[in-house]
Amino acid sequence: FFFFFFSSSLPSLLLGALLTVQMMQNPQVLAALQERLDGLVGSPSGYMESLPKIVKRRVNALKNLQVKCAHIEAKFYEEVHELERKYAAMYQPLFDKRSDIVKGSYEPADDECEWKADEEEELTEEMKEKAKVEEEKKDEEKEDPKGIPEFWLTVFKNVDLLSDMLQEHDEPILKHLQDIKVKFSDAGQPMSFTLEFFFEPNEFFTNTLLTKTYKMRSEPDESDPFSFDGPEIMGCTGCQIDWTKGKNVTLKTIKKKQKHKGRGTVRTVTKTVPNDSFFNFFAPPEVPENGELDEDSEAVLAADFEIGHFIRERIVPRAVLYFTGEAIEDDDDDEGEEADDEVRFFFSFLIYIYIYICK
Ligand SMILES: *[C@@H]1O[C@H](CO)[C@@H](O)[C@H](O)[C@H]1NC(C)=O
Ligand SMILES: *[C@@H]1O[C@H](CO)[C@@H](O)[C@H](O)[C@H]1NC(C)=O
């Protein structure tokens, strides 16, 4: 077993998995496992209870100190937010220039367009010449496009998290997306950030700006102060989209046959129902006063918060790398490694339990 434990090669993992599955099918093993697990659960609290009252009292003092730590940590994150605001102002001129180049309202000069070639792409002079001629031919065929066409749409398509939301009928609309900005809440205001989506005039809606605001909580929750781990997204609000007539892609009309109960006659009625679309992002489920959400809305919001966070943290700061695909490979590598680690950990854990039972 220690062979599996310390080895991470796939065949041994699979063999380990097979053995584990066999072990888990053995009722005696299962019963023993249950017994051991039962013994483990609650043992920490059992230990606390066994302590003399006077010691328990002191432990409570430690917990109160811990709560105070959580409040100081909250102050720390408030200052981080202040720093983010300060630095956002420094990035903004560069993001504005990015936007101008994407839109085609600014043509970068030659020195701004120089970029070291990839080492892999070392070409002979002859090949370079050939490539240049072909490029020129390509350019002649197409009329000169404005800026960088479909920049943000391409970014969306390249990021799994976003492309999952993207429907075919959203694509012509997102071709008109010209910029995404992050706006932080002002100092002294409750912590939040707003994603601003700027559109050029288009035939789909009359808005030129769509917004999505995420409210953050940066205070420890009084009822559960130890769960505090930095600011958390608590809720979000979208905005109204003023769709041009017939262009509302978040709606679809369906025909439904309806049977009259008494007479038994059948008639067809048309109904409008929600349609899948990225633009549902701007109409998130509302959290009711009592804070209780049904499961579907909860899942939608959980995904929504993740997307909002990702756009703010990754997409807006490094859009060009998502456009070219360079940022995506990095992210995928990280995820792959993490998943591997999890699998490895899981099997090690099962095998550990097995050894423990057999002892
Ligand atoms: C609704 O969604 C379907 C499939 O995603 C799409 O083909 C259709 O165009 C949408 N309806 C409208 C009115 O946009
Ligand atoms: C578009 O559809 C949504 C439902 O998905 C609806 O709430 C909204 O009022 C519609 N807007 C227009 C202008 O028809």
Short mmCIF file of C-alpha atoms and ligand atoms in Angstrom, two decimals:
data_model
loop_
_atom_site.label_atom_id
_atom_site.label_comp_id
_atom_site.label_asym_id
_atom_site.label_seq_id
_atom_site.Cartn_x
_atom_site.Cartn_y
_atom_site.Cartn_z
CA PHE A 1 0.00 0.00 0.00
CA PHE A 2 2.81 2.37 0.63
CA PHE A 3 3.68 1.92 -2.96
CA PHE A 4 0.40 3.54 -3.95
CA PHE A 5 0.69 6.03 -1.22
CA PHE A 6 3.89 7.55 -2.46
CA SER A 7 3.58 6.98 -6.15
CA SER A 8 1.60 9.27 -8.34
CA SER A 9 1.83 7.46 -11.64
CA LEU A 10 -1.48 6.86 -13.31
CA PRO A 11 -1.38 3.03 -13.51
CA SER A 12 -0.72 2.71 -9.82
CA LEU A 13 -3.43 5.24 -9.08
CA LEU A 14 -5.88 3.21 -11.12
CA LEU A 15 -4.81 0.01 -9.43
CA GLY A 16 -5.23 1.75 -6.12
CA ALA A 17 -8.66 2.91 -7.18
CA LEU A 18 -9.68 -0.62 -8.16
CA LEU A 19 -8.56 -2.02 -4.86
CA THR A 20 -10.30 0.79 -3.06
CA VAL A 21 -13.54 0.11 -4.86
CA GLN A 22 -13.24 -3.56 -3.94
CA MET A 23 -12.55 -2.68 -0.36
CA MET A 24 -15.55 -0.41 -0.25
CA GLN A 25 -17.78 -3.19 -1.51
CA ASN A 26 -16.84 -5.43 1.35
CA PRO A 27 -19.56 -4.96 4.03
CA GLN A 28 -17.17 -5.75 6.85
CA VAL A 29 -14.75 -3.10 5.70
CA LEU A 30 -17.58 -0.63 5.37
CA ALA A 31 -18.94 -1.36 8.82
CA ALA A 32 -15.50 -1.04 10.34
CA LEU A 33 -14.96 2.21 8.46
CA GLN A 34 -18.24 3.60 9.74
CA GLU A 35 -17.33 2.66 13.29
CA ARG A 36 -13.96 4.34 13.08
CA LEU A 37 -15.41 7.45 11.50
CA ASP A 38 -18.09 7.64 14.19
CA GLY A 39 -15.33 7.52 16.71
CA LEU A 40 -13.55 10.40 15.02
CA VAL A 41 -16.51 12.71 14.64
CA GLY A 42 -17.03 14.84 17.67
CA SER A 43 -13.84 13.84 19.37
CA PRO A 44 -12.45 17.38 19.35
CA SER A 45 -15.50 18.68 21.19
CA GLY A 46 -15.31 15.72 23.50
CA TYR A 47 -11.83 16.85 24.37
CA MET A 48 -13.03 20.38 25.10
CA GLU A 49 -15.71 19.02 27.42
CA SER A 50 -13.18 17.00 29.33
CA LEU A 51 -11.25 20.14 30.26
CA PRO A 52 -11.65 21.69 33.68
CA LYS A 53 -14.05 24.62 33.82
CA ILE A 54 -11.29 27.08 34.61
CA VAL A 55 -9.37 26.09 31.47
CA LYS A 56 -12.48 26.24 29.31
CA ARG A 57 -13.00 29.76 30.58
CA ARG A 58 -9.54 30.73 29.34
CA VAL A 59 -10.19 29.10 25.96
CA ASN A 60 -13.22 31.36 25.65
CA ALA A 61 -10.91 34.30 26.23
CA LEU A 62 -8.80 33.08 23.32
CA LYS A 63 -11.86 32.90 21.12
CA ASN A 64 -12.77 36.46 22.00
CA LEU A 65 -9.27 37.50 20.97
CA GLN A 66 -9.84 35.64 17.72
CA VAL A 67 -12.99 37.67 17.06
CA LYS A 68 -10.97 40.85 17.59
CA CYS A 69 -8.41 39.56 15.10
CA ALA A 70 -11.19 39.08 12.54
CA HIS A 71 -12.19 42.73 12.96
CA ILE A 72 -8.63 43.89 12.46
CA GLU A 73 -8.43 41.70 9.39
CA ALA A 74 -11.54 43.44 8.08
CA LYS A 75 -9.72 46.79 8.49
CA PHE A 76 -6.80 45.32 6.59
CA TYR A 77 -9.05 44.44 3.66
CA GLU A 78 -10.59 47.90 3.74
CA GLU A 79 -7.13 49.34 3.25
CA VAL A 80 -6.49 46.84 0.47
CA HIS A 81 -9.65 48.15 -1.17
CA GLU A 82 -8.32 51.71 -0.81
CA LEU A 83 -5.06 50.64 -2.44
CA GLU A 84 -6.98 48.98 -5.25
CA ARG A 85 -8.84 52.23 -5.85
CA LYS A 86 -5.59 54.17 -5.87
CA TYR A 87 -3.96 51.81 -8.34
CA ALA A 88 -7.07 51.53 -10.49
CA ALA A 89 -6.63 55.23 -11.24
CA MET A 90 -3.08 54.53 -12.41
CA TYR A 91 -4.09 51.66 -14.68
CA GLN A 92 -7.02 53.55 -16.18
CA PRO A 93 -5.13 55.67 -18.74
CA LEU A 94 -3.62 52.45 -20.13
CA PHE A 95 -7.00 50.74 -20.23
CA ASP A 96 -8.42 53.81 -21.97
CA LYS A 97 -5.72 53.59 -24.60
CA ARG A 98 -6.46 49.88 -24.99
CA SER A 99 -10.09 50.76 -25.56
CA ASP A 100 -9.18 53.43 -28.14
CA ILE A 101 -7.05 50.95 -30.08
CA VAL A 102 -9.76 48.27 -29.93
CA LYS A 103 -12.41 50.73 -31.11
CA GLY A 104 -10.14 52.10 -33.80
CA SER A 105 -10.27 55.67 -32.54
CA TYR A 106 -6.50 55.65 -32.04
CA GLU A 107 -3.96 54.21 -34.46
CA PRO A 108 -0.82 53.16 -32.57
CA ALA A 109 2.48 54.39 -34.01
CA ASP A 110 5.10 51.97 -35.33
CA ASP A 111 7.21 52.11 -32.17
CA GLU A 112 4.14 51.23 -30.11
CA CYS A 113 3.55 48.16 -32.25
CA GLU A 114 7.00 46.62 -32.02
CA TRP A 115 6.95 43.28 -30.28
CA LYS A 116 9.73 40.75 -29.90
CA ALA A 117 9.02 37.73 -32.04
CA ASP A 118 8.63 34.36 -30.38
CA GLU A 119 11.88 32.41 -30.33
CA GLU A 120 10.16 29.43 -31.89
CA GLU A 121 9.15 31.55 -34.82
CA GLU A 122 12.64 32.27 -36.07
CA LEU A 123 12.16 32.45 -39.77
CA THR A 124 14.61 32.62 -42.62
CA GLU A 125 14.70 35.81 -44.61
CA GLU A 126 13.13 34.02 -47.52
CA MET A 127 10.20 32.78 -45.43
CA LYS A 128 9.76 36.21 -43.92
CA GLU A 129 9.52 37.75 -47.35
CA LYS A 130 6.96 35.15 -48.42
CA ALA A 131 4.89 35.71 -45.28
CA LYS A 132 4.98 39.45 -45.84
CA VAL A 133 3.71 39.13 -49.39
CA GLU A 134 0.91 36.85 -48.23
CA GLU A 135 -0.04 39.20 -45.41
CA GLU A 136 -0.23 42.06 -47.85
CA LYS A 137 -2.38 39.99 -50.18
CA LYS A 138 -4.70 39.15 -47.27
CA ASP A 139 -4.89 42.80 -46.31
CA GLU A 140 -5.75 43.77 -49.85
CA GLU A 141 -8.58 41.26 -49.99
CA LYS A 142 -10.21 42.51 -46.84
CA GLU A 143 -11.13 46.12 -46.47
CA ASP A 144 -9.22 47.75 -43.65
CA PRO A 145 -11.07 46.73 -40.48
CA LYS A 146 -11.63 49.24 -37.74
CA GLY A 147 -9.50 48.75 -34.63
CA ILE A 148 -9.50 45.14 -33.47
CA PRO A 149 -12.78 43.62 -34.64
CA GLU A 150 -14.67 41.32 -32.24
CA PHE A 151 -12.06 41.85 -29.52
CA TRP A 152 -14.33 41.33 -26.52
CA LEU A 153 -16.46 38.68 -28.23
CA THR A 154 -13.27 36.69 -28.84
CA VAL A 155 -12.26 37.12 -25.21
CA PHE A 156 -15.68 35.82 -24.17
CA LYS A 157 -15.40 32.84 -26.48
CA ASN A 158 -11.94 32.00 -25.17
CA VAL A 159 -12.93 31.87 -21.51
CA ASP A 160 -14.91 28.77 -20.55
CA LEU A 161 -16.69 30.50 -17.72
CA LEU A 162 -18.11 33.08 -20.13
CA SER A 163 -18.51 30.98 -23.25
CA ASP A 164 -20.75 28.64 -21.26
CA MET A 165 -23.24 31.49 -20.97
CA LEU A 166 -22.85 32.62 -24.55
CA GLN A 167 -25.61 31.67 -27.00
CA GLU A 168 -25.36 31.91 -30.74
CA HIS A 169 -27.85 34.76 -30.81
CA ASP A 170 -25.70 36.74 -28.33
CA GLU A 171 -22.71 36.87 -30.64
CA PRO A 172 -23.89 39.52 -33.09
CA ILE A 173 -24.73 41.70 -30.09
CA LEU A 174 -21.38 41.24 -28.36
CA LYS A 175 -19.60 42.30 -31.53
CA HIS A 176 -20.68 45.78 -30.48
CA LEU A 177 -19.09 45.53 -27.03
CA GLN A 178 -16.24 48.05 -26.98
CA ASP A 179 -14.95 48.09 -23.44
CA ILE A 180 -15.41 46.67 -19.95
CA LYS A 181 -14.42 48.78 -16.98
CA VAL A 182 -14.33 48.09 -13.26
CA LYS A 183 -15.48 50.90 -10.99
CA PHE A 184 -14.81 50.62 -7.27
CA SER A 185 -17.06 52.10 -4.61
CA ASP A 186 -15.97 55.46 -3.20
CA ALA A 187 -14.14 55.75 0.10
CA GLY A 188 -16.51 55.65 3.06
CA GLN A 189 -19.23 53.93 1.04
CA PRO A 190 -20.19 50.29 1.57
CA MET A 191 -17.71 48.19 -0.38
CA SER A 192 -18.80 47.26 -3.90
CA PHE A 193 -17.63 47.23 -7.49
CA THR A 194 -19.42 47.82 -10.75
CA LEU A 195 -18.67 46.20 -14.08
CA GLU A 196 -19.43 48.63 -16.89
CA PHE A 197 -20.03 47.24 -20.37
CA PHE A 198 -19.75 49.89 -23.08
CA PHE A 199 -21.49 49.25 -26.40
CA GLU A 200 -21.34 51.16 -29.63
CA PRO A 201 -24.76 52.17 -30.98
CA ASN A 202 -26.43 49.03 -32.31
CA GLU A 203 -29.72 47.71 -33.58
CA PHE A 204 -30.39 45.51 -30.52
CA PHE A 205 -30.84 47.97 -27.66
CA THR A 206 -30.63 51.68 -27.09
CA ASN A 207 -28.33 51.53 -24.04
CA THR A 208 -24.67 52.33 -24.62
CA LEU A 209 -23.77 51.27 -21.09
CA LEU A 210 -24.88 48.15 -19.24
CA THR A 211 -23.88 47.77 -15.61
CA LYS A 212 -23.65 45.04 -13.05
CA THR A 213 -22.91 45.98 -9.45
CA TYR A 214 -21.58 43.56 -6.83
CA LYS A 215 -22.06 44.40 -3.18
CA MET A 216 -19.34 43.15 -0.91
CA ARG A 217 -19.31 42.42 2.78
CA SER A 218 -15.99 43.15 4.39
CA GLU A 219 -17.09 42.70 8.00
CA PRO A 220 -17.05 39.45 9.95
CA ASP A 221 -20.56 38.08 10.34
CA GLU A 222 -21.57 38.56 13.99
CA SER A 223 -23.13 35.11 14.17
CA ASP A 224 -20.13 33.38 12.59
CA PRO A 225 -17.06 35.59 12.95
CA PHE A 226 -14.54 32.80 12.43
CA SER A 227 -15.66 32.16 8.88
CA PHE A 228 -14.37 35.60 7.84
CA ASP A 229 -11.78 35.31 5.12
CA GLY A 230 -11.76 38.69 3.43
CA PRO A 231 -14.46 40.54 1.50
CA GLU A 232 -17.20 38.42 0.06
CA ILE A 233 -19.71 39.16 -2.67
CA MET A 234 -23.10 39.37 -0.97
CA GLY A 235 -25.42 40.27 -3.79
CA CYS A 236 -25.64 41.92 -7.17
CA THR A 237 -27.89 44.12 -9.22
CA GLY A 238 -28.10 44.38 -12.96
CA CYS A 239 -29.68 47.04 -15.11
CA GLN A 240 -32.57 47.40 -17.46
CA ILE A 241 -31.82 46.72 -21.10
CA ASP A 242 -33.95 48.76 -23.47
CA TRP A 243 -34.34 46.22 -26.24
CA THR A 244 -35.44 47.36 -29.65
CA LYS A 245 -38.72 45.81 -30.67
CA GLY A 246 -38.29 42.16 -31.59
CA LYS A 247 -34.65 42.02 -30.50
CA ASN A 248 -35.05 40.87 -26.92
CA VAL A 249 -32.96 37.69 -27.01
CA THR A 250 -33.72 36.95 -23.35
CA LEU A 251 -37.28 36.20 -24.39
CA LYS A 252 -38.69 33.68 -26.80
CA THR A 253 -42.22 33.04 -27.88
CA ILE A 254 -43.48 29.50 -27.88
CA LYS A 255 -46.70 28.09 -29.25
CA LYS A 256 -48.61 25.90 -26.86
CA LYS A 257 -51.64 23.75 -27.49
CA GLN A 258 -54.26 24.32 -24.84
CA LYS A 259 -57.22 22.05 -24.30
CA HIS A 260 -60.43 23.55 -23.00
CA LYS A 261 -61.41 21.44 -20.01
CA GLY A 262 -65.15 21.53 -20.50
CA ARG A 263 -65.60 21.55 -24.24
CA GLY A 264 -62.52 19.57 -25.18
CA THR A 265 -61.61 22.02 -27.93
CA VAL A 266 -57.94 22.62 -28.62
CA ARG A 267 -56.51 26.05 -29.36
CA THR A 268 -53.01 27.30 -29.81
CA VAL A 269 -51.74 30.09 -27.62
CA THR A 270 -48.43 31.90 -27.87
CA LYS A 271 -46.51 32.54 -24.70
CA THR A 272 -43.30 34.40 -24.04
CA VAL A 273 -40.84 32.56 -21.85
CA PRO A 274 -37.27 33.31 -20.76
CA ASN A 275 -34.59 32.33 -23.27
CA ASP A 276 -30.99 31.39 -22.51
CA SER A 277 -28.72 34.34 -23.13
CA PHE A 278 -25.61 35.99 -21.79
CA PHE A 279 -27.75 39.07 -21.29
CA ASN A 280 -29.62 37.37 -18.45
CA PHE A 281 -26.43 38.33 -16.61
CA PHE A 282 -28.00 41.78 -16.23
CA ALA A 283 -31.15 40.41 -14.61
CA PRO A 284 -29.85 38.23 -11.76
CA PRO A 285 -32.29 36.58 -9.35
CA GLU A 286 -33.26 38.89 -6.53
CA VAL A 287 -32.45 37.87 -3.00
CA PRO A 288 -35.70 38.18 -1.04
CA GLU A 289 -35.85 40.08 2.26
CA ASN A 290 -35.61 36.94 4.37
CA GLY A 291 -32.50 35.91 2.42
CA GLU A 292 -33.99 32.55 1.44
CA LEU A 293 -33.44 31.49 -2.14
CA ASP A 294 -34.62 28.46 -4.03
CA GLU A 295 -31.94 26.05 -5.20
CA ASP A 296 -31.98 27.19 -8.83
CA SER A 297 -31.53 30.85 -7.98
CA GLU A 298 -28.82 29.96 -5.54
CA ALA A 299 -26.91 28.07 -8.24
CA VAL A 300 -27.39 30.94 -10.70
CA LEU A 301 -26.09 33.45 -8.17
CA ALA A 302 -23.12 31.31 -7.15
CA ALA A 303 -22.08 31.09 -10.82
CA ASP A 304 -22.82 34.78 -11.28
CA PHE A 305 -20.58 35.83 -8.37
CA GLU A 306 -17.80 33.69 -9.75
CA ILE A 307 -18.13 35.30 -13.17
CA GLY A 308 -18.29 38.82 -11.74
CA HIS A 309 -15.18 38.18 -9.70
CA PHE A 310 -13.38 36.64 -12.67
CA ILE A 311 -14.17 39.56 -14.97
CA ARG A 312 -12.91 42.00 -12.36
CA GLU A 313 -9.79 40.07 -11.33
CA ARG A 314 -8.66 38.54 -14.59
CA ILE A 315 -10.46 39.63 -17.74
CA VAL A 316 -10.37 43.39 -17.38
CA PRO A 317 -6.75 43.62 -16.21
CA ARG A 318 -5.40 41.23 -18.86
CA ALA A 319 -7.91 41.25 -21.69
CA VAL A 320 -5.35 41.05 -24.50
CA LEU A 321 -3.95 37.79 -23.12
CA TYR A 322 -7.43 36.25 -23.17
CA PHE A 323 -7.87 37.54 -26.71
CA THR A 324 -4.64 35.87 -27.87
CA GLY A 325 -5.20 32.83 -25.67
CA GLU A 326 -1.96 33.21 -23.73
CA ALA A 327 -3.69 33.68 -20.38
CA ILE A 328 -5.91 30.69 -20.90
CA GLU A 329 -3.12 28.14 -21.13
CA ASP A 330 -1.72 29.36 -17.82
CA ASP A 331 -5.06 29.04 -16.10
CA ASP A 332 -5.68 25.59 -17.51
CA ASP A 333 -2.30 24.39 -16.32
CA ASP A 334 -3.03 25.54 -12.80
CA GLU A 335 -6.40 23.85 -12.76
CA GLY A 336 -5.00 20.62 -14.12
CA GLU A 337 -2.38 20.47 -11.42
CA GLU A 338 -4.90 21.23 -8.74
CA ALA A 339 -7.21 18.47 -9.95
CA ASP A 340 -4.30 16.04 -10.01
CA ASP A 341 -3.41 16.95 -6.48
CA GLU A 342 -6.98 16.44 -5.38
CA VAL A 343 -7.16 12.99 -6.94
CA ARG A 344 -3.87 12.04 -5.38
CA PHE A 345 -4.98 13.32 -2.03
CA PHE A 346 -8.29 11.49 -2.24
CA PHE A 347 -6.69 8.13 -2.91
CA SER A 348 -4.05 8.64 -0.27
CA PHE A 349 -6.85 9.39 2.13
CA LEU A 350 -8.82 6.24 1.29
CA ILE A 351 -5.73 4.10 1.59
CA TYR A 352 -4.84 5.72 4.83
CA ILE A 353 -8.27 4.88 6.19
CA TYR A 354 -7.87 1.33 5.01
CA ILE A 355 -4.56 0.96 6.81
CA TYR A 356 -6.11 2.51 9.88
CA ILE A 357 -9.01 0.00 9.88
CA CYS A 358 -6.72 -2.93 9.39
CA LYS A 359 -4.55 -1.98 12.30
C1 LIG B 1 -33.87 31.61 -28.05
O1 LIG B 1 -32.81 30.68 -27.99
C2 LIG B 1 -32.64 29.89 -29.14
C3 LIG B 1 -31.62 28.83 -28.86
O2 LIG B 1 -30.63 29.27 -27.98
C4 LIG B 1 -32.29 30.78 -30.34
O3 LIG B 1 -32.14 30.01 -31.50
C5 LIG B 1 -33.37 31.80 -30.53
O4 LIG B 1 -32.98 32.73 -31.52
C6 LIG B 1 -33.67 32.55 -29.23
N1 LIG B 1 -34.85 33.35 -29.40
C7 LIG B 1 -34.83 34.66 -29.58
C8 LIG B 1 -36.16 35.35 -29.74
O5 LIG B 1 -33.81 35.30 -29.58
C1 LIG B 2 -36.93 41.41 -22.33
O1 LIG B 2 -37.10 40.15 -21.70
C2 LIG B 2 -37.06 40.16 -20.28
C3 LIG B 2 -37.26 38.75 -19.79
O2 LIG B 2 -36.21 37.91 -20.13
C4 LIG B 2 -38.12 41.10 -19.72
O3 LIG B 2 -37.99 41.15 -18.31
C5 LIG B 2 -37.95 42.47 -20.32
O4 LIG B 2 -39.00 43.29 -19.85
C6 LIG B 2 -37.94 42.41 -21.83
N1 LIG B 2 -37.67 43.75 -22.33
C7 LIG B 2 -38.30 44.28 -23.38
C8 LIG B 2 -37.94 45.68 -23.73
O5 LIG B 2 -39.12 43.65 -24.02
#
